[in-house]
GROMACS .gro file of C-alpha atoms in nm:
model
  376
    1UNK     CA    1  -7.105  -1.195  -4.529
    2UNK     CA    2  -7.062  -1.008  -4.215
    3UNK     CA    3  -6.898  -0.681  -4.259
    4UNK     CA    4  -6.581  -0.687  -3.996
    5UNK     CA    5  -6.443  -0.382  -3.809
    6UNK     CA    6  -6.094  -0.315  -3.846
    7UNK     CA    7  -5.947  -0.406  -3.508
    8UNK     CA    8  -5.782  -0.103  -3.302
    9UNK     CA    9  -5.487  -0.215  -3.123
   10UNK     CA   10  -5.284  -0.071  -2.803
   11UNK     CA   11  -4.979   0.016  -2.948
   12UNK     CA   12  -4.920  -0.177  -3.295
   13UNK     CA   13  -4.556  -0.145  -3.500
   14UNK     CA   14  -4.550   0.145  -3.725
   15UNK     CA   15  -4.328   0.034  -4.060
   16UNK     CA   16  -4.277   0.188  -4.386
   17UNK     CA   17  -4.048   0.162  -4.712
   18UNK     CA   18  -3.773   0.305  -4.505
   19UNK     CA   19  -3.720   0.000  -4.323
   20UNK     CA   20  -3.770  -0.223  -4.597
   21UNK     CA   21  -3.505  -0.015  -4.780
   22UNK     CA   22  -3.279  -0.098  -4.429
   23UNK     CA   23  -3.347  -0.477  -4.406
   24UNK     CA   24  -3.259  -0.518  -4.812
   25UNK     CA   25  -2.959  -0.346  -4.762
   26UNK     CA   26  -2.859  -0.568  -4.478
   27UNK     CA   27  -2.951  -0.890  -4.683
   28UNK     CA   28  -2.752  -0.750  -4.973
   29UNK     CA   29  -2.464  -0.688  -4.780
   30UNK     CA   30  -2.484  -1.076  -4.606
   31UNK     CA   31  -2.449  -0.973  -4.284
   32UNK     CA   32  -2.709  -1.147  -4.147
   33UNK     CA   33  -2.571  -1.334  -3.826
   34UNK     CA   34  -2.577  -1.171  -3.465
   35UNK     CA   35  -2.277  -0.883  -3.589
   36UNK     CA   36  -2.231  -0.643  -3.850
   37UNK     CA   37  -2.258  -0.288  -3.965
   38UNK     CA   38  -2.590  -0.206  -3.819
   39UNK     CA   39  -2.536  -0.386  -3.497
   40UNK     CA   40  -2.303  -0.107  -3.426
   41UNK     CA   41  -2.488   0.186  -3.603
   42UNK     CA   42  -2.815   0.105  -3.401
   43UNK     CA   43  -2.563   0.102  -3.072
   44UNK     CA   44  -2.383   0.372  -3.115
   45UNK     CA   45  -2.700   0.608  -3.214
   46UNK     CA   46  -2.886   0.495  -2.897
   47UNK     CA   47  -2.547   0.616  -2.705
   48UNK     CA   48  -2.566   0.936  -2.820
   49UNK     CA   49  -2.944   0.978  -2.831
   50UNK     CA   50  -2.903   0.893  -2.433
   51UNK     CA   51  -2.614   1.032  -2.375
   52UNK     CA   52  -2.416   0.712  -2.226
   53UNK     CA   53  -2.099   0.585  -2.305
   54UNK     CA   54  -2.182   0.206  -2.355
   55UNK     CA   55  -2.453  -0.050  -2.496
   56UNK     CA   56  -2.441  -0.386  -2.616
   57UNK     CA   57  -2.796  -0.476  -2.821
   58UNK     CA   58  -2.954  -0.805  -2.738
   59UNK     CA   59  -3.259  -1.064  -2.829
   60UNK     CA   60  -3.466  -0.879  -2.598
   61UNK     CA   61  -3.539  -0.648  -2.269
   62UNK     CA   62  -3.560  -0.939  -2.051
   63UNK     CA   63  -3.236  -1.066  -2.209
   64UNK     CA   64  -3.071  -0.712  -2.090
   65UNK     CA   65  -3.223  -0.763  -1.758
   66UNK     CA   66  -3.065  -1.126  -1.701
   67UNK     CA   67  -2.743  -0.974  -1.862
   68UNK     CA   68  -2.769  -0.727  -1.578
   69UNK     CA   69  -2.796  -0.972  -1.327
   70UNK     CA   70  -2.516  -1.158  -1.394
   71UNK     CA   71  -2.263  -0.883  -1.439
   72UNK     CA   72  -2.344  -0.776  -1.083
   73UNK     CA   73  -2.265  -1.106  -0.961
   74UNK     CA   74  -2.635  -1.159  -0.804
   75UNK     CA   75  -2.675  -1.507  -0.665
   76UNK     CA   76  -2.860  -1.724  -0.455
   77UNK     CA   77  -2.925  -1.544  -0.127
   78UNK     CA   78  -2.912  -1.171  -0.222
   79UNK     CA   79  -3.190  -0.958  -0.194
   80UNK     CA   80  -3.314  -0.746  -0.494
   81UNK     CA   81  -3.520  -0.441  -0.457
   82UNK     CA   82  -3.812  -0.450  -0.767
   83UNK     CA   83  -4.055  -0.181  -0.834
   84UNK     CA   84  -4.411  -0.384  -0.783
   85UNK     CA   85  -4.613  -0.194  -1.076
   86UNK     CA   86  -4.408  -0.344  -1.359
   87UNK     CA   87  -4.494  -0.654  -1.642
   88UNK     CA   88  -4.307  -0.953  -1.442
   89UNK     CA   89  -3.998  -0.968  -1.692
   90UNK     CA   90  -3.869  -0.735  -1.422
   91UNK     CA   91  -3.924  -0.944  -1.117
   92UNK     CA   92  -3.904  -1.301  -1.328
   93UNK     CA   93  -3.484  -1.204  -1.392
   94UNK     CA   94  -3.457  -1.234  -1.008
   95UNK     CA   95  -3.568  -1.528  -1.006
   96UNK     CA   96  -3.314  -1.655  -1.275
   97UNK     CA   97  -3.000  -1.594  -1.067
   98UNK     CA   98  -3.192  -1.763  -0.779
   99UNK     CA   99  -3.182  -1.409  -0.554
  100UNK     CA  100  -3.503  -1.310  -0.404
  101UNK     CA  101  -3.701  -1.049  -0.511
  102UNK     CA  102  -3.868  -0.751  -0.241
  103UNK     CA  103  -4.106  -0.552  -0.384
  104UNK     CA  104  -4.134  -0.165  -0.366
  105UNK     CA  105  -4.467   0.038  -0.381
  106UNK     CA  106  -4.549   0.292  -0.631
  107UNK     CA  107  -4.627   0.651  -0.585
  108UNK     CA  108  -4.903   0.887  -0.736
  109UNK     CA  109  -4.635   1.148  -0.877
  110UNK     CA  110  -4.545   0.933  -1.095
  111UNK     CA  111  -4.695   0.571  -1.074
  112UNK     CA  112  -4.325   0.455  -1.053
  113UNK     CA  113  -4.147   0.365  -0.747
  114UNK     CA  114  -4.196   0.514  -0.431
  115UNK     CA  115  -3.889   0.671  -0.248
  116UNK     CA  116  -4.006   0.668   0.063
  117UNK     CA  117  -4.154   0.323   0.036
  118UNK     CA  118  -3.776   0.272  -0.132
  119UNK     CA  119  -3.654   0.377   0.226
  120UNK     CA  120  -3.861   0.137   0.457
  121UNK     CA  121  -3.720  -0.164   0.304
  122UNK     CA  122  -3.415  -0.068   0.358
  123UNK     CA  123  -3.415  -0.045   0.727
  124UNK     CA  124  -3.510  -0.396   0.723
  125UNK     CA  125  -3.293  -0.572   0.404
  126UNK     CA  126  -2.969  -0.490   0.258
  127UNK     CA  127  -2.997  -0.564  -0.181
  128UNK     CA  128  -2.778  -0.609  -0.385
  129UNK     CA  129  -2.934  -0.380  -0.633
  130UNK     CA  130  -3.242  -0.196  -0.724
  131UNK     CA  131  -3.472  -0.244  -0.999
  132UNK     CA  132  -3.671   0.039  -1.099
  133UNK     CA  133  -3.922   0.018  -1.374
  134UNK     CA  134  -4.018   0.341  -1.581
  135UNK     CA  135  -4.394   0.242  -1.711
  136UNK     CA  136  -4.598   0.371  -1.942
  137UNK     CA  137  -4.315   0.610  -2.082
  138UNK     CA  138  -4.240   0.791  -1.795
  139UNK     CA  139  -3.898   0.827  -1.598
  140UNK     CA  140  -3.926   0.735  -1.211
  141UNK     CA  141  -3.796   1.044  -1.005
  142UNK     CA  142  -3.461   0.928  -1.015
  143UNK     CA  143  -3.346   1.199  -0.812
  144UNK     CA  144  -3.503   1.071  -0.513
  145UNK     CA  145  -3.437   0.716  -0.608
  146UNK     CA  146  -3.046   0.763  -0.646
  147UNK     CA  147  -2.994   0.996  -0.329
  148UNK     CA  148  -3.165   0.672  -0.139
  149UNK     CA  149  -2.943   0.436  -0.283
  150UNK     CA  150  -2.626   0.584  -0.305
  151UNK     CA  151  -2.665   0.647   0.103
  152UNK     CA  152  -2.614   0.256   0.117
  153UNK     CA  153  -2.420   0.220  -0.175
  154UNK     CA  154  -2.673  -0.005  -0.354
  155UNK     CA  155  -2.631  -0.035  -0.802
  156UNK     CA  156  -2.960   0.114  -0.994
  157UNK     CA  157  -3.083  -0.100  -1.306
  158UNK     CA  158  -3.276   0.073  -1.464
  159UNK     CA  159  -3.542  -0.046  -1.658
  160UNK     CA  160  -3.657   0.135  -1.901
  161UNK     CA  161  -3.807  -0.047  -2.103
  162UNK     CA  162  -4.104   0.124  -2.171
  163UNK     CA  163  -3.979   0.502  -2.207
  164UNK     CA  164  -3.713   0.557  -2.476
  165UNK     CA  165  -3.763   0.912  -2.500
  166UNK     CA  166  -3.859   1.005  -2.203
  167UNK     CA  167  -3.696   1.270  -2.011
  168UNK     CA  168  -3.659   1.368  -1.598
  169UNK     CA  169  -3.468   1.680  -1.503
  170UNK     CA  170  -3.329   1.690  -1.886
  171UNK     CA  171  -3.195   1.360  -1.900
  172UNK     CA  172  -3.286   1.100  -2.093
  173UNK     CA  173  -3.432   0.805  -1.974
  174UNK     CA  174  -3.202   0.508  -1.980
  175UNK     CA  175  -2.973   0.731  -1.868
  176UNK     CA  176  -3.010   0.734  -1.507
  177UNK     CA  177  -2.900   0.324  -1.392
  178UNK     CA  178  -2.545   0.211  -1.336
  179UNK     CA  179  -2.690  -0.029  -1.583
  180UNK     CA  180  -3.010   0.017  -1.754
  181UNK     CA  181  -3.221  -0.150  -1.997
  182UNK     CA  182  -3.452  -0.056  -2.353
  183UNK     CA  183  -3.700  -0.271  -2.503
  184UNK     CA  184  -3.764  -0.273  -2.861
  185UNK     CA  185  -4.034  -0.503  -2.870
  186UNK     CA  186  -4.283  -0.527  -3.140
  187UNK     CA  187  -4.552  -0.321  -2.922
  188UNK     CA  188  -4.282  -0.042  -2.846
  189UNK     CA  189  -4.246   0.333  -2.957
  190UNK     CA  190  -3.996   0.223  -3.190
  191UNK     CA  191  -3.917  -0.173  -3.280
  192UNK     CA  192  -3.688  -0.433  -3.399
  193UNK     CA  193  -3.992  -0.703  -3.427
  194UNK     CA  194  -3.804  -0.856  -3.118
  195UNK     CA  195  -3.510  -0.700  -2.953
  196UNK     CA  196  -3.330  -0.483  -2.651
  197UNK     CA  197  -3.021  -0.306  -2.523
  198UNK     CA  198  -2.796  -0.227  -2.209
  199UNK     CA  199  -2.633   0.029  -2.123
  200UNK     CA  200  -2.371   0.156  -1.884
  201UNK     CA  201  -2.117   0.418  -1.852
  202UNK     CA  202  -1.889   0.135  -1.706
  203UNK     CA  203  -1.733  -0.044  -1.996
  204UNK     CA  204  -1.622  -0.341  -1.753
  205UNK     CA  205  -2.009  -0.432  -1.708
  206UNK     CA  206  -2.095  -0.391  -2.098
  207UNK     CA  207  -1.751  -0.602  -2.184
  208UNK     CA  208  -1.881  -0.846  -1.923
  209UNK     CA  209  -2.207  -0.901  -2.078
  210UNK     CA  210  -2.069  -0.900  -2.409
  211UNK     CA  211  -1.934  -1.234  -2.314
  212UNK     CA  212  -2.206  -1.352  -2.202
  213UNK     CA  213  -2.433  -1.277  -2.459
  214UNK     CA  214  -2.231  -1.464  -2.723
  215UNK     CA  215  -2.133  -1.811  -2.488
  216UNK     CA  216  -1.891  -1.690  -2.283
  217UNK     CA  217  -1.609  -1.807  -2.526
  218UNK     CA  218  -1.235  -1.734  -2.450
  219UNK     CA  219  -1.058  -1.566  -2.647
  220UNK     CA  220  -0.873  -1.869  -2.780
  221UNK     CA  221  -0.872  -2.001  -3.131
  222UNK     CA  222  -1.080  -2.270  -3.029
  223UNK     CA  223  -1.412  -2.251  -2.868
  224UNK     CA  224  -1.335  -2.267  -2.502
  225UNK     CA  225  -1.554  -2.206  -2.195
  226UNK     CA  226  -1.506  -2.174  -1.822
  227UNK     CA  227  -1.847  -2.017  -1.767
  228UNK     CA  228  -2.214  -2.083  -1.866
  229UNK     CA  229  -2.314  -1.800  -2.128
  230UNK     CA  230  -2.641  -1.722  -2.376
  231UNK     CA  231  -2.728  -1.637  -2.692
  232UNK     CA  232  -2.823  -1.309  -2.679
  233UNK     CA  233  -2.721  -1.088  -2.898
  234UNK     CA  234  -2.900  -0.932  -3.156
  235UNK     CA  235  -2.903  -0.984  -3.508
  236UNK     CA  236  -2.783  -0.711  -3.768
  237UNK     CA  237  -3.110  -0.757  -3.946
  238UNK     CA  238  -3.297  -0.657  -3.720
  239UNK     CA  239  -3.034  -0.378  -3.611
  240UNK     CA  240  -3.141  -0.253  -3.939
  241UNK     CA  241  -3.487  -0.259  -3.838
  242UNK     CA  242  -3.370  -0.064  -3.564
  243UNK     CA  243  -3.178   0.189  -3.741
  244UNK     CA  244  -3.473   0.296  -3.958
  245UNK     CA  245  -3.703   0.310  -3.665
  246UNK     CA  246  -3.496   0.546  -3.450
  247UNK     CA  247  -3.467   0.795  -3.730
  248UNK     CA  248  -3.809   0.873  -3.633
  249UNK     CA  249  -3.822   0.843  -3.305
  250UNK     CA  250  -3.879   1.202  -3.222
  251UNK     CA  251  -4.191   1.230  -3.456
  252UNK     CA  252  -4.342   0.947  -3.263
  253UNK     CA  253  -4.332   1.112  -2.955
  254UNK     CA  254  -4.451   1.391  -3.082
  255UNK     CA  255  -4.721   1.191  -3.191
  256UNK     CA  256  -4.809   0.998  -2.879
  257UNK     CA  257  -4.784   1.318  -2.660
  258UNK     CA  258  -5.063   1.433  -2.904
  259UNK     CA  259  -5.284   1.162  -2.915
  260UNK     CA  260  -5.245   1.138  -2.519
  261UNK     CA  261  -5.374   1.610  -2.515
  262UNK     CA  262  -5.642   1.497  -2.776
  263UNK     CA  263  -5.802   1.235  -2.488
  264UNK     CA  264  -5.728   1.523  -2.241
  265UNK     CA  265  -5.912   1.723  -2.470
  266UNK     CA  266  -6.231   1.540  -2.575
  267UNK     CA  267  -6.283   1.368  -2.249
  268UNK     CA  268  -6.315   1.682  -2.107
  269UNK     CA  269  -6.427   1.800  -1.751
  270UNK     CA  270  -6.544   1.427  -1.699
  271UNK     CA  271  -6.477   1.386  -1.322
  272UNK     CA  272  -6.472   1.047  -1.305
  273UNK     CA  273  -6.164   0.960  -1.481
  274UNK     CA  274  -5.777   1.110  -1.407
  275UNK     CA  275  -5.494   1.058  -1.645
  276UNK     CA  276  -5.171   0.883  -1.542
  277UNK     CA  277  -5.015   1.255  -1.444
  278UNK     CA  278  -4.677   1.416  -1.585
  279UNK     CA  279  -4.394   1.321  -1.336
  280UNK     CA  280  -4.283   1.717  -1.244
  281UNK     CA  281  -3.965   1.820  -1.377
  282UNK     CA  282  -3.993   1.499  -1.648
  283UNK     CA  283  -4.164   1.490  -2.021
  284UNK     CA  284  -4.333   1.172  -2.092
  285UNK     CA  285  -4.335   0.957  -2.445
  286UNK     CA  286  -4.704   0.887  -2.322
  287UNK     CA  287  -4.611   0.578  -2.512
  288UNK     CA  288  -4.958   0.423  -2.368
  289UNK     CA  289  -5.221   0.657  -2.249
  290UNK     CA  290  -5.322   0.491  -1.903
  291UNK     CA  291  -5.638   0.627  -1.671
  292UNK     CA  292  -5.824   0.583  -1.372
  293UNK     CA  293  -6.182   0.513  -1.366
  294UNK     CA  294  -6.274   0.595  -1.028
  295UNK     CA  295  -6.628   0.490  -1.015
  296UNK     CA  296  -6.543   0.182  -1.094
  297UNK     CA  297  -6.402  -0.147  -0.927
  298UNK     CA  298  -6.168  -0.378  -1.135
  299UNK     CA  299  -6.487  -0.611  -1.202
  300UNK     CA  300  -6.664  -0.293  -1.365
  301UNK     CA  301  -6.375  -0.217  -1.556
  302UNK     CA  302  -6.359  -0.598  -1.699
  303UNK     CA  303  -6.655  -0.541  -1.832
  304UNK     CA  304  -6.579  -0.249  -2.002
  305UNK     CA  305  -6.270  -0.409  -2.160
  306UNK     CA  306  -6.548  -0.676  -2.279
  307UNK     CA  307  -6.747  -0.403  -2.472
  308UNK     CA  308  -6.452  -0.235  -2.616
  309UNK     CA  309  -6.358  -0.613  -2.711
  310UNK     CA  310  -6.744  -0.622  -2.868
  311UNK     CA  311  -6.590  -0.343  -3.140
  312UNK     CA  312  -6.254  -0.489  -3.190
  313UNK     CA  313  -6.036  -0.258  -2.997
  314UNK     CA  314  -5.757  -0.355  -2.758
  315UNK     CA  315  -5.758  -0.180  -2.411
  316UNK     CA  316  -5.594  -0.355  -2.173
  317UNK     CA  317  -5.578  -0.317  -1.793
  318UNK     CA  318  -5.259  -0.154  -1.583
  319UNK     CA  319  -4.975  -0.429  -1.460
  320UNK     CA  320  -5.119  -0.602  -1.183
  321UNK     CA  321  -4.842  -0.564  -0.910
  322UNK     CA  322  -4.604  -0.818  -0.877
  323UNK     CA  323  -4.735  -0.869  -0.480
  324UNK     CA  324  -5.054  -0.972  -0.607
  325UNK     CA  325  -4.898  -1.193  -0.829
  326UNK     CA  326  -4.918  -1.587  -0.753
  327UNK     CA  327  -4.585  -1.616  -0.874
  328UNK     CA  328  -4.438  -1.400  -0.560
  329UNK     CA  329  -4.756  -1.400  -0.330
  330UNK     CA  330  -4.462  -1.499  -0.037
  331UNK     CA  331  -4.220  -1.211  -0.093
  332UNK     CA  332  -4.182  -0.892   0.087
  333UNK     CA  333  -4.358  -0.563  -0.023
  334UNK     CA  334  -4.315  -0.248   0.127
  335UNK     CA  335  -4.543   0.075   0.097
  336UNK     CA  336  -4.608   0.372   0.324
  337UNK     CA  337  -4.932   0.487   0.219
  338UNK     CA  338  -5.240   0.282   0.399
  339UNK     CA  339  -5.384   0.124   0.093
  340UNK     CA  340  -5.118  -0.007  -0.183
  341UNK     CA  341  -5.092   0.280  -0.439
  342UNK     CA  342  -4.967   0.009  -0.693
  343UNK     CA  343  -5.254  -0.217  -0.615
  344UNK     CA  344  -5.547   0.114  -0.654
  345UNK     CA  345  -5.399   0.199  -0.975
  346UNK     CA  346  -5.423  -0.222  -1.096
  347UNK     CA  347  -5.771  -0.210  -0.885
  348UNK     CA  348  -5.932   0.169  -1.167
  349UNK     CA  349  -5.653   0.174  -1.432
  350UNK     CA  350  -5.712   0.142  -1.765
  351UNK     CA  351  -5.491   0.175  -2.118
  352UNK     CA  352  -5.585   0.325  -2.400
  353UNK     CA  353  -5.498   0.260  -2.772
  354UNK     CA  354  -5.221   0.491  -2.835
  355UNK     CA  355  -5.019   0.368  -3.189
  356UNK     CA  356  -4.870   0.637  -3.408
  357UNK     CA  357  -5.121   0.550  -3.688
  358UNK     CA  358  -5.461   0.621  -3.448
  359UNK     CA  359  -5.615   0.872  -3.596
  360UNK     CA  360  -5.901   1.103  -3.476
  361UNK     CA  361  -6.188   0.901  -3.624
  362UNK     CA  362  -6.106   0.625  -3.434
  363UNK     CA  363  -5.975   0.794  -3.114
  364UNK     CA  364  -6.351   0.963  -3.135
  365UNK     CA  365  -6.464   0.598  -3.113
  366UNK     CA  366  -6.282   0.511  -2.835
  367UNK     CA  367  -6.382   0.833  -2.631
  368UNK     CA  368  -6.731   0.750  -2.725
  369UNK     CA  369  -6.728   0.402  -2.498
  370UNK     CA  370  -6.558   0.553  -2.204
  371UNK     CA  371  -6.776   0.861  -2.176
  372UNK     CA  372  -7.085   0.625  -2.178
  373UNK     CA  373  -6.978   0.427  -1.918
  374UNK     CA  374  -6.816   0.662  -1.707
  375UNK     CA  375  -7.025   0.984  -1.704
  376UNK     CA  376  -7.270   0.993  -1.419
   0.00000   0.00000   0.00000
């Protein structure tokens, strides 16, 4: 029988007896249904982790997302502003309320959105919000980003899916949208198996998606509608999930910084690849540790995915940009630089494993591959 390596993945759930001491305790007490005392423990500890005054947790990020849409009244004919270098939950919510998404380059500060790119499309389209997308556990430079948008008086979500603990200018990320959005997806820094929140520090847009997320029902004693709503809250199971995760979210970042020094570290003075850099004035989760190969075209770099594949681990490219996308190869994108920054980053980027349970052995292993194929 043919011996079979354990497969390293990207960024696998971490779970111990603490959350299996949570989810009994949640079973015990019945409250199993989409409410209950976890629901708002898990809320109300994300509010004051981030520091904002209202959150409603959901089925999912892209559940937030739609949620967000809809409170801001985005319809058929409004324009949306969408960072380009995001997965295409972000742009795909666009497309639910029928609006029409333009897409905004990134810049190589922070491989987020681009201010000045930001600025262009605006002298040509009016939104009716912005989307910008923190990846890879970094906060965009919101400072930038806000000063652009509240000149035309133009609503941030914020998606930040990808960077709960994350900080820029000593604010939390998820912090910084007039709504914003958290994943806690099973591939996450912490998870709920399946699962999201949004957040505001306007309780009219949390109260309004509150209603939608649970049918839109009137408060009458029979079930009543006058608008189309969802199922989308989330359940106080997995709330409890949630609960046990975020007790430790500080010791993951803490662990994912460190993983992302130790590939700093051992790749050394190796020319030919440049690490996803630390926005200035932010701290990243470094929740995935992305790179650059820059002697190498995407084709090169599919092959190297292949032999990583060949040893069972998971590296995966970055988010091909939404313009390049099929789905949205007719919409507007805006940039400043010559060359899309969004689409050179897809064309040499790379992610790296990055869990909380890598450990140095198999980090070493990793290191191994991409020194061989990248030193010259």
């Amino acid at each position: 029988m043919r011996y079979k390596k354990k497969r390293i993945y990207l960024s696998p759930p971490y779970l111990n007896d603490e959350e299996i001491s949570s989810v009994n305790k949640a079973i015990k007490s019945n409250w199993i249904a989409p409410l209950g005392p976890y629901v708002d423990k898990f809320e109300n500890e994300i509010l004051n982790y981030i520091k904002i005054k209202h959150a409603i947790a959901v089925s999912s990020g892209t559940a937030a997302l739609h949620l967000a849409m809809k409170v801001l009244n985005i319809k058929r004919g409004d324009y949306i502003f969408c960072s380009d270098l995001t997965f295409v939950a972000s742009a795909n919510v666009i497309s639910y309320v029928n609006a029409t998404p333009i897409f905004i380059d990134s810049n190589f500060t922070s491989w987020n959105m681009c201010d000045k790119s930001l600025k262009r499309a605006f002298k040509k389209f009016h939104p009716k919000a912005v989307i910008v997308t923190n990846i890879y556990g970094q906060s965009a430079e919101y400072d930038k980003i806000k000063r652009v948008c509240n000149q035309e008086n133009v609503p941030i979500i914020e998606d930040a899916a990808e960077s709960l603990g994350a900080e820029y200018m000593d604010k939390k990320s998820g912090s910084f949208g007039d709504l914003s959005i958290i994943s806690f997806n099973g591939n996450k820094i912490i998870t709920t198996s399946g699962g999201g929140m949004l957040l505001s520090n306007n309780k009219n847009f949390i109260n309004k998606a509150y209603k939608l997320a649970t049918q839109s029902k009137e408060k009458e004693i029979f079930y009543e509608h006058k608008e189309i709503g969802y199922n989308y809250r989330m359940s106080n199971i997995l709330c409890a999930i949630g609960v046990a995760q975020f007790k430790k979210l500080d010791v993951y970042v803490k662990k994912t910084r460190n993983i992302f020094k130790n590939y700093i570290k051992l790749i050394g003075e190796n020319k030919n690849i440049e690490f996803m850099p630390e926005v200035r004035l932010g701290r990243s989760t470094n929740w995935l540790t992305a790179i650059l190969l820059k002697n190498k075209n995407f084709n090169e770099i599919k092959k190297l995915i292949q032999e990583f594949d060949s040893e069972n681990i998971e590296v995966r490219p970055i988010w091909k940009p939404m313009h390049l996308q099929p789905l949205y190869k007719n919409c507007h994108f805006f940039k400043v630089e010559e060359k899309a920054v969004s689409k050179y980053i897809f064309n040499h980027g790379l992610c790296l494993p990055s869990g909380i349970s890598l450990n140095q052995y198999d980090q070493g292993k990793i290191i191994n591959i991409l020194y061989k194929n990248t030193k010259r």
